[in-house]
Coordinates of C-alpha atoms and ligand atoms in Angstrom, one line a residue:
X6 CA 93.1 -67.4 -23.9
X7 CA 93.3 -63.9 -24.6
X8 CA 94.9 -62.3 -27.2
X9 CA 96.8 -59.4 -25.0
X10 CA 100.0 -61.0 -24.5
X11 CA 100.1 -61.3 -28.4
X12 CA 99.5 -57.5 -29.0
X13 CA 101.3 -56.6 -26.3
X14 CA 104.8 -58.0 -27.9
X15 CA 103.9 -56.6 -31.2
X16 CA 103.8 -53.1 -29.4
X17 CA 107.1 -53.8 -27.7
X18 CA 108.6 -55.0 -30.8
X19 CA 107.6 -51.2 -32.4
X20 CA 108.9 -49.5 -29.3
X21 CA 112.1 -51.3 -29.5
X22 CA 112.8 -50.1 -33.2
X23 CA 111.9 -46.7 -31.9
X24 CA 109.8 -45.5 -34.4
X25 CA 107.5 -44.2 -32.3
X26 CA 110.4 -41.6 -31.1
X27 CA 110.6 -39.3 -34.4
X28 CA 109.0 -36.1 -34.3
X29 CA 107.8 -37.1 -37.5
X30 CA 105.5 -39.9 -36.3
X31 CA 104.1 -38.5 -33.3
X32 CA 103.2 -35.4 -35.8
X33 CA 101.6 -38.1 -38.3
X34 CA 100.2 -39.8 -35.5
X35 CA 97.9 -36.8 -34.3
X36 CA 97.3 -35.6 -37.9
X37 CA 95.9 -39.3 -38.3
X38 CA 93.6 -38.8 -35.1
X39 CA 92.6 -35.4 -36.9
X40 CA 91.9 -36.7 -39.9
X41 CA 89.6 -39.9 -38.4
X42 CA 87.4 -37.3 -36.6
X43 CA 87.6 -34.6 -39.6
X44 CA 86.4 -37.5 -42.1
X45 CA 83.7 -39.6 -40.2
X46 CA 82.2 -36.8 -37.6
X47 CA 78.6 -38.1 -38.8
X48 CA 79.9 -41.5 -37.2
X49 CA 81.3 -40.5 -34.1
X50 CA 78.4 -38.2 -33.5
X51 CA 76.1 -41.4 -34.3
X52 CA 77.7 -43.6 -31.9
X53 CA 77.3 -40.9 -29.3
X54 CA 73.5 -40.3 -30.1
X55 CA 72.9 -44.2 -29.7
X56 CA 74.6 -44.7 -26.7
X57 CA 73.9 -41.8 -24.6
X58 CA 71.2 -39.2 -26.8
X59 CA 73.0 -36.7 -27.3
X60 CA 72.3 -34.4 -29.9
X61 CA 75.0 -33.7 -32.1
X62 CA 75.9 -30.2 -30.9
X63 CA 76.2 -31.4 -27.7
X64 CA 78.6 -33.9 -28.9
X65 CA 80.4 -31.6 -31.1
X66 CA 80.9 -29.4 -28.2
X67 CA 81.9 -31.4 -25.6
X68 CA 83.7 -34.8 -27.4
X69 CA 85.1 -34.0 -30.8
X70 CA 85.4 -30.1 -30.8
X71 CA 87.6 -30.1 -27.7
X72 CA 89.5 -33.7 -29.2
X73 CA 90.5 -31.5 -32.2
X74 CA 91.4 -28.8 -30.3
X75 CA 93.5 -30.4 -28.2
X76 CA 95.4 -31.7 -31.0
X77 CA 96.0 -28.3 -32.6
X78 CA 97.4 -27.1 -29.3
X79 CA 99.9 -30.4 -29.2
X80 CA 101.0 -30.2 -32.5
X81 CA 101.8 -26.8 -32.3
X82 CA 103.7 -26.7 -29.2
X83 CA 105.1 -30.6 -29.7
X84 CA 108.4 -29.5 -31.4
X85 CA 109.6 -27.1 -28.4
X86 CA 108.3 -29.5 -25.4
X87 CA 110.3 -32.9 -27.4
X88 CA 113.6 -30.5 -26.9
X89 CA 116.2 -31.3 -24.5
X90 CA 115.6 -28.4 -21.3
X91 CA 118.7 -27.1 -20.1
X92 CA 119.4 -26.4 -16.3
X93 CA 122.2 -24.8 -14.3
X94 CA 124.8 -27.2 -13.1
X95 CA 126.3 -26.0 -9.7
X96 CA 129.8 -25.4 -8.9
X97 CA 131.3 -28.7 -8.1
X98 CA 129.8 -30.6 -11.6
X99 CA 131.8 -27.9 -13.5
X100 CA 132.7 -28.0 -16.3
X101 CA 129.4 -29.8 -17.5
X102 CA 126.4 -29.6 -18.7
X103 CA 123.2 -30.8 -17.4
X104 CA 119.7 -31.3 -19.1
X105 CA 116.4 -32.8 -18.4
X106 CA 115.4 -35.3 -21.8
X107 CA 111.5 -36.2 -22.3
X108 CA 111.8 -39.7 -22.8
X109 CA 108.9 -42.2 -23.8
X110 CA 107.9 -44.6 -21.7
X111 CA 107.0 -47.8 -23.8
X112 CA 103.6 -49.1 -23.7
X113 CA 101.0 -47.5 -22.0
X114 CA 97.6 -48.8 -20.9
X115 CA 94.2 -46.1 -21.4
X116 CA 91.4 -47.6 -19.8
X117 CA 88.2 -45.3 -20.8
X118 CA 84.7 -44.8 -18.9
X119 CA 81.2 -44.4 -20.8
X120 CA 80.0 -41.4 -20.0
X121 CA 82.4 -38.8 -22.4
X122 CA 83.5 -42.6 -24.5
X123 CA 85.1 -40.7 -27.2
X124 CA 86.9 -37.7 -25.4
X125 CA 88.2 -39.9 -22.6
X126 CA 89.8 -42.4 -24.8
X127 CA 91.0 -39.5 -27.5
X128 CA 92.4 -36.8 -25.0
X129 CA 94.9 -39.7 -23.2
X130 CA 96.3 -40.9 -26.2
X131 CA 96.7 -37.6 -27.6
X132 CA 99.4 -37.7 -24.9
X133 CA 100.4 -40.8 -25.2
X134 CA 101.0 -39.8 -28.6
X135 CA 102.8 -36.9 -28.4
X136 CA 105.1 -37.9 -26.0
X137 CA 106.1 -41.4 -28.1
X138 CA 104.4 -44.0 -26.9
X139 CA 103.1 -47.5 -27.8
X140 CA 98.8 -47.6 -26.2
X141 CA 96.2 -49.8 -25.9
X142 CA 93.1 -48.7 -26.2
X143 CA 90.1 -50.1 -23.7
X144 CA 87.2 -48.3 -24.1
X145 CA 83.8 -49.1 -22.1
X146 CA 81.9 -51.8 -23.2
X147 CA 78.6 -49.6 -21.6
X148 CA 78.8 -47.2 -24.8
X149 CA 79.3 -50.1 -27.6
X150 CA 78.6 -48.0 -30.1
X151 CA 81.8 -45.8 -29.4
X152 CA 83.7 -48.7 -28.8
X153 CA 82.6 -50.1 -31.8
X154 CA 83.5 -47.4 -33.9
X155 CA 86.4 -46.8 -32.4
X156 CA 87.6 -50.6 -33.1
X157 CA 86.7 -49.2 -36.6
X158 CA 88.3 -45.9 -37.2
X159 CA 91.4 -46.5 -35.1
X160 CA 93.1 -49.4 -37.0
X161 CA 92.0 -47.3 -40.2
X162 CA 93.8 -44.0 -39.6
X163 CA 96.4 -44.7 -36.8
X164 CA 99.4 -47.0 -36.7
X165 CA 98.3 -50.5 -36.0
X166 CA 102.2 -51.4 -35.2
X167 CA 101.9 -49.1 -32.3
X168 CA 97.9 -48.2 -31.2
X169 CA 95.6 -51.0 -31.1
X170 CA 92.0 -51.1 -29.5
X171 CA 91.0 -54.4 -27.2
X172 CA 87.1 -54.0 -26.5
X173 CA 85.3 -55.8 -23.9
X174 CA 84.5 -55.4 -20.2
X175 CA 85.7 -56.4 -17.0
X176 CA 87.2 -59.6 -17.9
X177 CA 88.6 -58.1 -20.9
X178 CA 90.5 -55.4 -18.7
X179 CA 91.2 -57.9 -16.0
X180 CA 93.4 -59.9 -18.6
X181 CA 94.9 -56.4 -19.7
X182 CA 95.5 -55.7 -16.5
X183 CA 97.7 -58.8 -15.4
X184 CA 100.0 -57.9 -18.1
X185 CA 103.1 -55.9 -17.4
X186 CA 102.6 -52.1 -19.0
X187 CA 104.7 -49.0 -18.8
X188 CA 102.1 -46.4 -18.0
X189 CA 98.2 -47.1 -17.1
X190 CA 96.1 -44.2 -16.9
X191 CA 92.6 -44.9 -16.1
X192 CA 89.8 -43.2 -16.0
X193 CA 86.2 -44.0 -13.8
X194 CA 85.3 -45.0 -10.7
X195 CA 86.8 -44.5 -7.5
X196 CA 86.2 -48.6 -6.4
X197 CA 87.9 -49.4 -10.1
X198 CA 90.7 -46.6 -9.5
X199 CA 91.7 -49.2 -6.6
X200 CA 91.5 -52.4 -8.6
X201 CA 93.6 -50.8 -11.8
X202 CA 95.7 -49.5 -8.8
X203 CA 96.1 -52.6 -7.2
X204 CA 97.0 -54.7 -10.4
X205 CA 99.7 -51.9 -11.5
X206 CA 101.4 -53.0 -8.0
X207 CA 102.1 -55.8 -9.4
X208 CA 104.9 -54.8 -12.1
X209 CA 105.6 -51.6 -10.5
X210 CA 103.7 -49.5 -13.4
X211 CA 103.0 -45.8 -12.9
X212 CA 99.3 -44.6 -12.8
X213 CA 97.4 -41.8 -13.6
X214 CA 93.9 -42.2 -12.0
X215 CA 91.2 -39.7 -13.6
X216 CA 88.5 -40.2 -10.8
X217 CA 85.4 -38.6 -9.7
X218 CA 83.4 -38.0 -6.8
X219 CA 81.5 -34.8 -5.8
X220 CA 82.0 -31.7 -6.6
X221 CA 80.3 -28.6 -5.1
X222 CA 79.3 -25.2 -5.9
X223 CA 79.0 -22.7 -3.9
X224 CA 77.2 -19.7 -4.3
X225 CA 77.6 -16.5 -2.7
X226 CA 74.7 -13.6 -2.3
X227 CA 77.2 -11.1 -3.7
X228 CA 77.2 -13.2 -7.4
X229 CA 75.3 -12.2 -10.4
X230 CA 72.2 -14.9 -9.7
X231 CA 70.7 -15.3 -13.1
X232 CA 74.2 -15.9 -14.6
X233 CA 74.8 -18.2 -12.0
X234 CA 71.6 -20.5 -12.2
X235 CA 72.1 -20.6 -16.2
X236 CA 75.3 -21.6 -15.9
X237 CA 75.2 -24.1 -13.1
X238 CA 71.9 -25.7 -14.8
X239 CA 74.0 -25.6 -18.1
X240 CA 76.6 -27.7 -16.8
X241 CA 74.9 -29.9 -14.4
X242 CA 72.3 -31.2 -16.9
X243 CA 75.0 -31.2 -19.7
X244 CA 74.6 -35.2 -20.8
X245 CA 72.1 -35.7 -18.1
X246 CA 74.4 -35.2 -15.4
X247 CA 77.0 -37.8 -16.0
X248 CA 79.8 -35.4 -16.4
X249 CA 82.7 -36.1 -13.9
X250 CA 83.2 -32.8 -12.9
X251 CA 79.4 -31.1 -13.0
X252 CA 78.3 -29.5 -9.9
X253 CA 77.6 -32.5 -8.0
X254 CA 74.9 -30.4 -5.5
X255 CA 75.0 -26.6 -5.0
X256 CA 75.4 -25.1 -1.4
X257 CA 73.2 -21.8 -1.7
X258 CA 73.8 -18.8 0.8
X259 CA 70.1 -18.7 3.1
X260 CA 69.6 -15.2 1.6
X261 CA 69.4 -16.6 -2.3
X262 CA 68.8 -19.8 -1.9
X263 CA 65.0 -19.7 -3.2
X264 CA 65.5 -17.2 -5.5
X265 CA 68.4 -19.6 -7.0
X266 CA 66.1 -22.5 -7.6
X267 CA 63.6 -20.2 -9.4
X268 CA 66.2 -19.3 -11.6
X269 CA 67.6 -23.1 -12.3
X270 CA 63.7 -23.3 -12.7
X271 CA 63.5 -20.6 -15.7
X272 CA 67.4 -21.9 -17.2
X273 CA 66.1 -25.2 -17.3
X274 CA 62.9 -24.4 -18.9
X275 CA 64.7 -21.8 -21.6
X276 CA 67.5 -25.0 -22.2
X277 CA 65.1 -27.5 -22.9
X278 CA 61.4 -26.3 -23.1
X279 CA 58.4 -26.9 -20.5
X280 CA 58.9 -30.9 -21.0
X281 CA 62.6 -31.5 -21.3
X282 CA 62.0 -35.3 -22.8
X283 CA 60.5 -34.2 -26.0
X284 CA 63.8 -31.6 -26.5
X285 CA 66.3 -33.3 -28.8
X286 CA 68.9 -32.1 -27.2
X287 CA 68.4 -33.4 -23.3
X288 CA 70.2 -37.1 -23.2
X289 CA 69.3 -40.3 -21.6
X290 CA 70.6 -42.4 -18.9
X291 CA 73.6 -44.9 -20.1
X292 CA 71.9 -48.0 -18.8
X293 CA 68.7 -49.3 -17.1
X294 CA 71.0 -50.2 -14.3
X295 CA 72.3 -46.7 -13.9
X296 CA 68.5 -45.1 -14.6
X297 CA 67.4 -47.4 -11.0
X298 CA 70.2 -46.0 -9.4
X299 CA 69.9 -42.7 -9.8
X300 CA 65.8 -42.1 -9.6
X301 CA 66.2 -44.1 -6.0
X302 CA 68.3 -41.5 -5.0
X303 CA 65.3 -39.0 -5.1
X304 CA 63.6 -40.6 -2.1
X305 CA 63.5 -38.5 1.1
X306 CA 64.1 -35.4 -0.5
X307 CA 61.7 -32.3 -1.9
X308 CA 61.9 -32.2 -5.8
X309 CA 61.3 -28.3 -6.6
X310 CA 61.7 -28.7 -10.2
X311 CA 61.0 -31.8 -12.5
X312 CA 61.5 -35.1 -10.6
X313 CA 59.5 -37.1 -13.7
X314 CA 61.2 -40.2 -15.0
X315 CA 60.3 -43.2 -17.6
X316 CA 62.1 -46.1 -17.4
X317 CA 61.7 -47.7 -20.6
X318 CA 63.0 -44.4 -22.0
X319 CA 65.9 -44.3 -19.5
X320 CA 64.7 -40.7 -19.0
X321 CA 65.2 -38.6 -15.3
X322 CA 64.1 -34.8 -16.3
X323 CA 66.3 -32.4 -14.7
X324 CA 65.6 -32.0 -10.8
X325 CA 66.3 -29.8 -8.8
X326 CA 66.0 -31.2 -4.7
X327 CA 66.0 -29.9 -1.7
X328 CA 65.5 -30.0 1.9
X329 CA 68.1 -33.1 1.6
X330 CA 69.8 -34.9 4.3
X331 CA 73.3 -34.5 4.6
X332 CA 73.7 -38.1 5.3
X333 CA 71.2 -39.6 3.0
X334 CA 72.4 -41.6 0.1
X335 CA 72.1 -39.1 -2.5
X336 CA 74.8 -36.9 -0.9
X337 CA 76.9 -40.2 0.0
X338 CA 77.8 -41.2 -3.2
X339 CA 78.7 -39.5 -6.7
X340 CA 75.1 -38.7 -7.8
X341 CA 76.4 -38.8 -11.6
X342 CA 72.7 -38.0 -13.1
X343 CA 70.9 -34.9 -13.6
X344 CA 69.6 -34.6 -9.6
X345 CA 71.0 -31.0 -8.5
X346 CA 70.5 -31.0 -4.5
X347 CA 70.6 -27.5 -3.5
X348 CA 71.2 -27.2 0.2
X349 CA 71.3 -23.7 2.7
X350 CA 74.1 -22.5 4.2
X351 CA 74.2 -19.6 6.7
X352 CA 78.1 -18.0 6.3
X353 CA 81.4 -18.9 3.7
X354 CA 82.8 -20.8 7.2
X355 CA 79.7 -23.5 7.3
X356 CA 80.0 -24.0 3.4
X357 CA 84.2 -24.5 3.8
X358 CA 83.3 -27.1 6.7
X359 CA 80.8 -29.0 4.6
X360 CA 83.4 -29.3 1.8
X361 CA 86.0 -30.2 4.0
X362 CA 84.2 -33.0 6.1
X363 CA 84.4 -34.9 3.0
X364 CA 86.3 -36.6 0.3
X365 CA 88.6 -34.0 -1.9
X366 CA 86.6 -33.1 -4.8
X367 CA 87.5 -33.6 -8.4
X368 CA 86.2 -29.9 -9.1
X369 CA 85.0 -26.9 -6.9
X370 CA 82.7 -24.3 -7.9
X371 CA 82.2 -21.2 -6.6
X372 CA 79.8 -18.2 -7.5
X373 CA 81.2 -15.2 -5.9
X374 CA 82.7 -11.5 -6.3
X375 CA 84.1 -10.7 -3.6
X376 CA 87.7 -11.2 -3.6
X377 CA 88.2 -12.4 0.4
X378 CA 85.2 -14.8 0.2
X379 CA 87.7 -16.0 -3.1
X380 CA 90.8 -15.7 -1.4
X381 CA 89.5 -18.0 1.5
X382 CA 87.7 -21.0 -0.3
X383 CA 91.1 -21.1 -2.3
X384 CA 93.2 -21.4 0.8
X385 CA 91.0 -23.2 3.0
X386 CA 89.7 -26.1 0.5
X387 CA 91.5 -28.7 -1.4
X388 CA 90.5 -30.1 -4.7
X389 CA 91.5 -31.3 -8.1
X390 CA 90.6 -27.9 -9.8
X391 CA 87.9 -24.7 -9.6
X392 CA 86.5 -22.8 -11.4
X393 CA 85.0 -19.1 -10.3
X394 CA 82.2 -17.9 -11.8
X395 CA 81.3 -20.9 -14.0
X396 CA 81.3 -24.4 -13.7
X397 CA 83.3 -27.3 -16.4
X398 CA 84.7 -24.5 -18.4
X399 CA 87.9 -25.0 -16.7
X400 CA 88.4 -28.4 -18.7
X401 CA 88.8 -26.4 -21.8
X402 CA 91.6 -24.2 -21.1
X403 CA 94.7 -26.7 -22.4
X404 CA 97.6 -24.9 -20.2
X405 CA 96.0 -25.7 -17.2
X406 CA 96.4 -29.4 -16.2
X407 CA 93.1 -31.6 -15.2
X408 CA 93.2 -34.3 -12.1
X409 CA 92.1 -34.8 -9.3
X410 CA 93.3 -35.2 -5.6
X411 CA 92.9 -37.5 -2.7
X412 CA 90.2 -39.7 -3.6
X413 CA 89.4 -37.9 -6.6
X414 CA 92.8 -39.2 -8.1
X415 CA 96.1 -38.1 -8.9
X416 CA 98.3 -37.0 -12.1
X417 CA 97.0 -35.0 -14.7
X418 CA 97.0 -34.7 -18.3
X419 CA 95.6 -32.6 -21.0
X420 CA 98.5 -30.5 -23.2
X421 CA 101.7 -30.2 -21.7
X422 CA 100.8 -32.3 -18.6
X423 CA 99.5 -35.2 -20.5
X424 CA 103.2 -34.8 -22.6
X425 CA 104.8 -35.0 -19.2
X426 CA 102.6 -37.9 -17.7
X427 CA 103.3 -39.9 -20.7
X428 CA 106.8 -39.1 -20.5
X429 CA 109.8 -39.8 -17.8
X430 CA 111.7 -36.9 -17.5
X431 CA 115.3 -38.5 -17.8
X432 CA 118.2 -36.3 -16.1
X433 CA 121.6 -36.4 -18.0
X434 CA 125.1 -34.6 -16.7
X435 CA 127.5 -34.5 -19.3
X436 CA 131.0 -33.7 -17.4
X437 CA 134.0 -32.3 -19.7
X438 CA 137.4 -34.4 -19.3
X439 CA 139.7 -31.2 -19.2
X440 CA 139.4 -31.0 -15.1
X441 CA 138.8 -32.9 -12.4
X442 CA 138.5 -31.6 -8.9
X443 CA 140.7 -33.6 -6.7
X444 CA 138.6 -32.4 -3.8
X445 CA 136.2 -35.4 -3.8
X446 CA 139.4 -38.2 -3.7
X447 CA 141.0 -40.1 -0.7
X448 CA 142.7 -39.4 1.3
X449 CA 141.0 -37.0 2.9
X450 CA 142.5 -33.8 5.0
X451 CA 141.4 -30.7 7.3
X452 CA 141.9 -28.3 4.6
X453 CA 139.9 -30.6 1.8
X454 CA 136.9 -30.6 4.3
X455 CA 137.7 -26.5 4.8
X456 CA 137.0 -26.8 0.9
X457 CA 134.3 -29.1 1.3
X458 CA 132.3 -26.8 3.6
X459 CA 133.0 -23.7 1.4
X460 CA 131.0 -25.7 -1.9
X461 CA 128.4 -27.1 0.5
Ligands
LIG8 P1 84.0 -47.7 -14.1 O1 85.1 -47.5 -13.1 O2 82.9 -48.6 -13.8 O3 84.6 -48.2 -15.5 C1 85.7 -47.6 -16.1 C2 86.5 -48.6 -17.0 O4 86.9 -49.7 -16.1 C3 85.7 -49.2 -18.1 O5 86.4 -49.3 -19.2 C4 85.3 -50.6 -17.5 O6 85.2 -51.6 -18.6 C5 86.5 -50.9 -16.6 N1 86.1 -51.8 -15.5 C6 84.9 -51.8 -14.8 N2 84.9 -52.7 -13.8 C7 86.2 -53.2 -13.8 C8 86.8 -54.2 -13.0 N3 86.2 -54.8 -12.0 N4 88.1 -54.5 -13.3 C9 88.7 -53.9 -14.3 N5 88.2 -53.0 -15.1 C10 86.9 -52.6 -14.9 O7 83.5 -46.2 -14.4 P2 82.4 -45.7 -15.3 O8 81.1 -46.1 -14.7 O9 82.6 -46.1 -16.7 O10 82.5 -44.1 -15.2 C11 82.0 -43.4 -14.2 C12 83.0 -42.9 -13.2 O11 84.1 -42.4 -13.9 C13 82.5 -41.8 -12.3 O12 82.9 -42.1 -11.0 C14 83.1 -40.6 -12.9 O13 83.2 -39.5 -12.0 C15 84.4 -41.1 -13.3 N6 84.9 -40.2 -14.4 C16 86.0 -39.5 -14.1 C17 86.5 -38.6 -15.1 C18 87.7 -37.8 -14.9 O14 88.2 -37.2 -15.8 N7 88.3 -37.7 -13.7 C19 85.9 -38.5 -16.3 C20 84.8 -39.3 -16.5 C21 84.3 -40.2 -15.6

């Protein structure tokens, strides 16, 4: 028997006194959240080391750095997007007044992946939060040391009337899942998007689906190459390549394309010395079952740089492939490891039709300074965000919302948008009593529709 349907009514119970509505809990809420990581960054940085070996910059940067962040940006800005927005009411609703009202939606559902454990379970309730919800926390039972610890600190710093945690795996979220929530936003994998999908059917619930897939990077002969190969390598081999939106494989212009993978060759050696698994800041594979998946995906192709592994140490160095198949596994499926296929293309046309004979990507990259070679992978390629010049940083920017598109998912959160995703945006027409058109009443004549025809 599991204990969801017991929480779950204790979370209505809190929404129904409407607590959870006052500026001056959601304000106290994220000040809490601020506080947990402020007062035990040594433990969340642990937890991120033993599950995934990443040093603690790394996890500063990319997990707790950007959590904080986030919640600065909220709370400043919380007080003007919780205000009523007015809009113009057209002729025949006046007099009145009409406004759209962010209204909470109850209890919401975040279901979290392993690979970021702490951002992806932080950044969603931040939203959830601010907006004046009840949430359940799930976080992934592959990093149990994050989900442990955030069992731990949640309880101790948030409101357990309104935020709980419920650990576990897939039976866990299965029983979560039969339940009836207001909002479920989930983030992972594609075949689990469908399931979490599938199950919100049920009751009708709303879904945000933070997916992934594969994104790819381009890179034009007109870019500045050395940036380019620092920063691809950078963000591709950030957390050993199990970062939903790195550069899934590169498509390199004929003319650079060797010169390219000398460079990733030099990056990668300046990142992380000449053998990567003695730096302490290159991570490991989650789990043994992920380590077999991704070194299988090697086979077939050339590995110009690195290609060692060690199993028992869950270590893959950062490869670089090519002369890959375009139908063999590895550019089939999300490679979500650090392989980096780099694979030739001969004008901006062939590397537009790659992209587009596939899935819509959760990111696109493109390395380029020429402003119609821009222009056209904009217009001519669909995906749930790019970024020119650089690859990840576009996560960072708060105003702009992050999602993906097709298969890669759909809604978006992060600062305003996660305040609107968590919200329903309630429309309300206040008419004044001092006049009331008779236009609209029976019976009807030739000169009321004359009248009618003028307003319409
Ligand atoms: P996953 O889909 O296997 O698991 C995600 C969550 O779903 C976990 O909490 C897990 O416990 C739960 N889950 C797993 N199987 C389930 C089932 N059968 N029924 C119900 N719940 C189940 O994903 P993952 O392996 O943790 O994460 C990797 C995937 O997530 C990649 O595809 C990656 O691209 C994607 N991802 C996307 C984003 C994004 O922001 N768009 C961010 C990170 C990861």
């Amino acid at each position: 028997m599991t204990a969801t349907p017991h929480i779950l009514n204790e979370l209505r119970q809190t929404f129904a006194s409407h607590k959870t509505r006052s500026f001056e809990w959601r304000r106290g809420q994220l000040l809490g959240l601020k506080a947990m990581i402020e007062e035990n960054e040594t433990d969340i940085l642990d937890a991120l080391h033993t599950d995934l070996g990443k040093s603690g910059f790394e996890s500063r940067m990319s997990e707790a750095g950007p959590v904080l962040g986030e919640i600065s940006h909220v709370v400043a800005h919380l007080k003007r997007w919780m205000r009523p927005r007015k809009v113009s009411t057209p002729v025949t609703n006046q007099p009145g007044r009409s406004m759209i009202v962010a209204e909470p939606l109850g209890v919401a559902l975040i279901i979290a992946p392993w690979n970021y454990p702490f951002y992806l379970t932080a950044m969603p309730l931040i939203g959830a939060i601010a907006a004046g919800n009840c949430a359940i926390l799930k976080p992934s039972e592959i990093s149990p040391a994050t989900s442990k610890m955030l069992a731990r600190l949640i309880p101790a710093y948030l409101d357990p009337a309104a935020i709980r945690v419920v650990e576990g795996g897939v039976e866990a979220t299965t029983g979560l899942l039969a339940e009836r929530f207001d909002h479920i936003f989930f983030t992972g994998s594609e075949s689990v998007g469908k399931i979490v999908m599938t199950a919100a059917a049920r009751h009708l619930t709303p879904v945000t689906l933070e997916l992934g897939g594969k994104s790819p990077c381009i890179v034009e002969p007109d870019c500045d190459l050395e940036l380019a190969a620092r920063r691809v390598a950078w963000s591709k081999f950030l957390n050993a390549g199990q970062t939903c939106i790195a550069p899934d494989y590169v498509l390199a212009h004929d003319t650079v394309a060797d010169e390219l993978v000398d460079r990733l060759e030099t990056s990668i050696r300046a990142f992380f010395g000449d053998d990567p698994k003695t730096s302490p800041d290159y991570p490991r594979l989650v789990s043994d079952k992920h380590f077999d998946r991704v070194s299988e995906l090697m086979s077939g192709a050339t590995i110009a740089v690195g290609g060692e592994t060690d199993r028992a140490a869950r270590y893959i160095a950062p490869t670089v492939l090519t002369g890959v198949d375009a139908d063999a596994d590895i550019m089939r499926q999300e490679i979500f490891g650090p392989l980096l296929p780099v694979i030739r293309y001969g004008s901006i046309d062939e590397a537009i039709g790659f992209i587009n004979a596939r899935p819509k990507p959760l990111s696109l990259y493109l390395f380029s300074n020429s402003a119609p070679a821009r222009d056209q992978v904009l217009a001519q390629t669909s995906s749930g965000s790019v970024c020119i010049n650089d690859a990840v940083m576009q996560v960072a920017v708060p105003e702009l919302p992050f999602g993906g598109v097709g298969a890669s998912g759909m809604g978006a959160y992060h600062g305003r948008a996660s305040f609107d995703t968590f919200s329903h945006a309630k429309s309300v027409l206040t008419k004044s009593e001092w006049f009331d058109l008779p236009l609209r009443y029976p019976p009807f004549s030739r000169t009321k529709l004359r009248w009618l025809k003028r307003f319409q």
